Coordinates of C-alpha atoms in Angstrom, one line a residue:
M1 CA 17.6 16.5 -47.9
A2 CA 14.4 14.9 -47.8
T3 CA 10.9 17.0 -48.6
T4 CA 7.8 17.0 -49.2
Q5 CA 6.8 18.3 -51.8
S6 CA 8.7 18.1 -55.6
I7 CA 7.5 21.9 -56.5
E8 CA 10.8 24.3 -55.9
M9 CA 10.7 27.4 -54.6
R10 CA 12.8 29.8 -56.3
I11 CA 15.6 31.6 -54.2
N12 CA 16.9 34.9 -55.6
L13 CA 20.2 36.8 -53.4
R14 CA 20.7 40.4 -53.6
A15 CA 24.0 42.2 -52.4
N16 CA 23.4 44.2 -48.5
T17 CA 24.0 47.9 -50.7
N18 CA 24.3 49.7 -47.2
R19 CA 28.1 51.3 -47.2
K20 CA 27.4 51.9 -43.0
S21 CA 27.0 48.1 -43.4
D22 CA 30.0 45.7 -41.5
Y23 CA 28.1 43.9 -44.0
F24 CA 27.8 45.8 -47.8
G25 CA 27.7 43.4 -50.5
K26 CA 27.1 40.7 -48.8
L27 CA 24.3 38.1 -50.2
Y28 CA 21.2 38.1 -48.9
P29 CA 18.2 35.4 -50.4
F30 CA 15.0 36.3 -51.1
I31 CA 12.2 34.5 -52.0
D32 CA 11.2 34.4 -56.1
R33 CA 7.7 35.3 -55.4
L34 CA 6.2 34.3 -59.1
S35 CA 2.9 35.8 -57.7
T36 CA -0.3 36.8 -55.6
L37 CA -3.2 34.2 -55.9
D38 CA -7.1 36.0 -55.2
T39 CA -8.7 34.4 -52.5
R40 CA -10.8 33.1 -56.5
G41 CA -7.7 30.8 -57.2
F42 CA -7.0 30.1 -54.3
I43 CA -10.8 28.5 -54.5
N44 CA -9.8 27.4 -57.7
H45 CA -6.8 25.3 -55.8
V46 CA -8.5 24.2 -53.8
V47 CA -11.0 22.6 -55.4
E48 CA -8.7 21.4 -57.6
H49 CA -7.8 18.8 -54.4
G50 CA -10.5 17.0 -55.5
T51 CA -13.1 18.9 -52.1
M52 CA -16.1 18.0 -51.4
F53 CA -17.4 21.2 -51.4
D54 CA -18.1 23.3 -54.2
R55 CA -16.7 26.7 -54.9
P56 CA -19.7 28.1 -54.0
T57 CA -19.6 27.2 -51.0
I58 CA -16.1 27.3 -50.0
E59 CA -16.3 31.0 -51.0
G60 CA -19.4 31.4 -49.1
V61 CA -17.1 29.6 -46.1
M62 CA -14.3 32.1 -47.0
T63 CA -16.0 36.0 -47.1
T64 CA -17.7 34.3 -43.2
V65 CA -14.3 33.5 -42.2
R66 CA -13.0 36.5 -43.3
N67 CA -16.0 38.5 -42.4
C68 CA -15.7 37.5 -38.6
L69 CA -11.8 37.6 -38.6
V70 CA -11.7 41.2 -38.8
E71 CA -15.0 41.6 -36.3
L72 CA -12.6 39.4 -33.1
L73 CA -9.7 41.5 -34.5
A74 CA -11.2 44.5 -34.0
E75 CA -12.1 43.3 -30.4
G76 CA -8.3 42.9 -29.9
V77 CA -9.2 39.1 -29.6
A78 CA -6.4 37.1 -31.9
V79 CA -7.8 34.3 -34.0
K80 CA -5.9 31.0 -34.1
F81 CA -6.4 28.4 -37.1
T82 CA -5.1 25.3 -35.2
G83 CA -2.7 24.6 -38.1
I84 CA -2.0 27.9 -39.3
G85 CA -0.9 29.9 -36.9
T86 CA -2.7 32.8 -34.2
F87 CA -3.5 36.3 -36.3
Y88 CA -3.4 39.3 -34.3
P89 CA -3.6 43.0 -33.6
S90 CA -1.0 45.6 -32.9
A91 CA -0.7 49.4 -32.4
E92 CA 1.4 51.1 -34.1
S93 CA 2.1 54.9 -32.1
E94 CA 2.2 58.6 -34.1
K95 CA 6.0 59.5 -33.8
G96 CA 6.4 60.8 -30.3
G97 CA 3.5 58.8 -28.1
A98 CA 2.3 60.5 -25.7
D99 CA 4.9 62.3 -23.6
N100 CA 2.9 61.3 -20.0
L101 CA -0.3 59.4 -19.1
D102 CA -2.3 63.4 -18.6
D103 CA -1.2 64.3 -22.2
A104 CA -2.0 60.5 -23.8
R105 CA -5.5 61.4 -21.8
H106 CA -5.8 65.2 -24.1
K107 CA -4.8 63.0 -27.2
G108 CA -7.1 60.1 -27.0
A109 CA -6.6 57.0 -28.6
D110 CA -7.1 57.6 -31.9
G111 CA -4.0 60.8 -31.5
I112 CA -1.9 58.3 -30.1
V113 CA -1.8 55.3 -32.8
S114 CA -0.9 56.0 -36.3
G115 CA -2.7 52.5 -36.9
I116 CA -4.0 49.1 -36.3
H117 CA -1.9 45.7 -37.9
V118 CA -2.5 42.9 -38.2
R119 CA 0.4 39.9 -37.3
Y120 CA 0.2 36.2 -37.5
L121 CA 2.6 33.9 -35.9
P122 CA 2.4 30.2 -37.8
D123 CA 1.8 27.5 -35.5
G124 CA 4.7 25.7 -34.3
T125 CA 2.6 22.9 -32.5
K126 CA 4.3 19.5 -32.2
L127 CA 1.8 18.0 -34.8
D128 CA 1.2 21.4 -36.6
D129 CA 4.1 23.1 -37.0
I130 CA 5.2 25.5 -39.5
T131 CA 7.3 27.6 -38.2
S132 CA 10.4 29.4 -40.6
K133 CA 12.6 26.3 -39.1
T134 CA 9.8 23.5 -40.7
M135 CA 8.4 25.4 -43.5
K136 CA 12.0 25.3 -44.9
Q137 CA 12.0 21.4 -45.0
K138 CA 8.7 20.8 -46.4
C139 CA 10.4 23.2 -49.9
T140 CA 12.4 22.0 -51.8
L141 CA 15.3 25.2 -52.3
R142 CA 16.9 25.8 -55.3
L143 CA 19.2 29.5 -56.3
H144 CA 17.7 31.0 -59.4
Q145 CA 18.8 34.4 -60.5
L146 CA 21.4 37.4 -59.4
Q147 CA 19.6 40.6 -58.8
E148 CA 21.8 43.7 -59.6
E149 CA 21.2 47.5 -59.7
D150 CA 20.3 48.2 -63.1
G151 CA 20.2 53.1 -63.3
T152 CA 17.5 54.2 -62.5
Y153 CA 13.7 56.0 -64.5
T154 CA 11.7 58.3 -63.0
T155 CA 8.3 57.5 -62.5
P156 CA 5.8 59.1 -64.2
A157 CA 5.4 61.4 -61.0
G158 CA 8.5 62.3 -61.5
E159 CA 9.6 59.8 -58.8
T160 CA 13.3 57.9 -59.3
K161 CA 13.5 54.5 -58.6
K162 CA 15.7 52.1 -59.1
R163 CA 16.0 50.0 -61.8
Y164 CA 17.4 46.5 -61.4
K165 CA 18.5 43.1 -63.6
F166 CA 18.3 39.8 -63.2
I167 CA 21.4 37.6 -63.9
P168 CA 21.0 33.8 -64.2
I169 CA 22.5 31.6 -61.7
N170 CA 23.7 28.3 -62.8
Q171 CA 23.9 25.7 -60.9
P172 CA 26.3 22.9 -59.4
D173 CA 24.2 19.9 -61.3
G174 CA 25.5 21.1 -64.0
D175 CA 21.4 22.8 -65.6
D176 CA 22.8 26.5 -66.7
E177 CA 19.1 27.1 -67.8
P178 CA 16.8 28.0 -64.8
E179 CA 12.9 27.9 -66.0
P180 CA 10.9 30.2 -66.7

């Protein structure tokens, strides 16, 4: 399949460990996410693409956009960035919600809402489609590593956590060495 990028998106695999599942032991993909860019890193990336705007201008616009987005979401307004997608708020209810309208009135909004989530729906219009199937076409996918459980460890707070190891996946084209 032809792609629009030559940069590979590395795909790792892990087994379903839920013994009650019909799919126990089956392998499922997850993205080998190398890092997360903060705002400054993203701005540097934009500047490296040869924009006519300087770093302070881009940073100022992004800060203003972020502040306005939060303000509008807090008012219950969804915001659509054409070509990117729509950001919208949704409510998470306290466990048990409200028994009826009188109970809801008694508890009030703060008593039945445990959190407000910011959701994102990618743009799916014909010219700007970045939904899941179209986004896959923009990527060059390559199997990278298999994640396996490798015992447990105890955190400084006394919690027991699973430890994992990653095993390189040999590629069918003979390239046995995954890139670092």
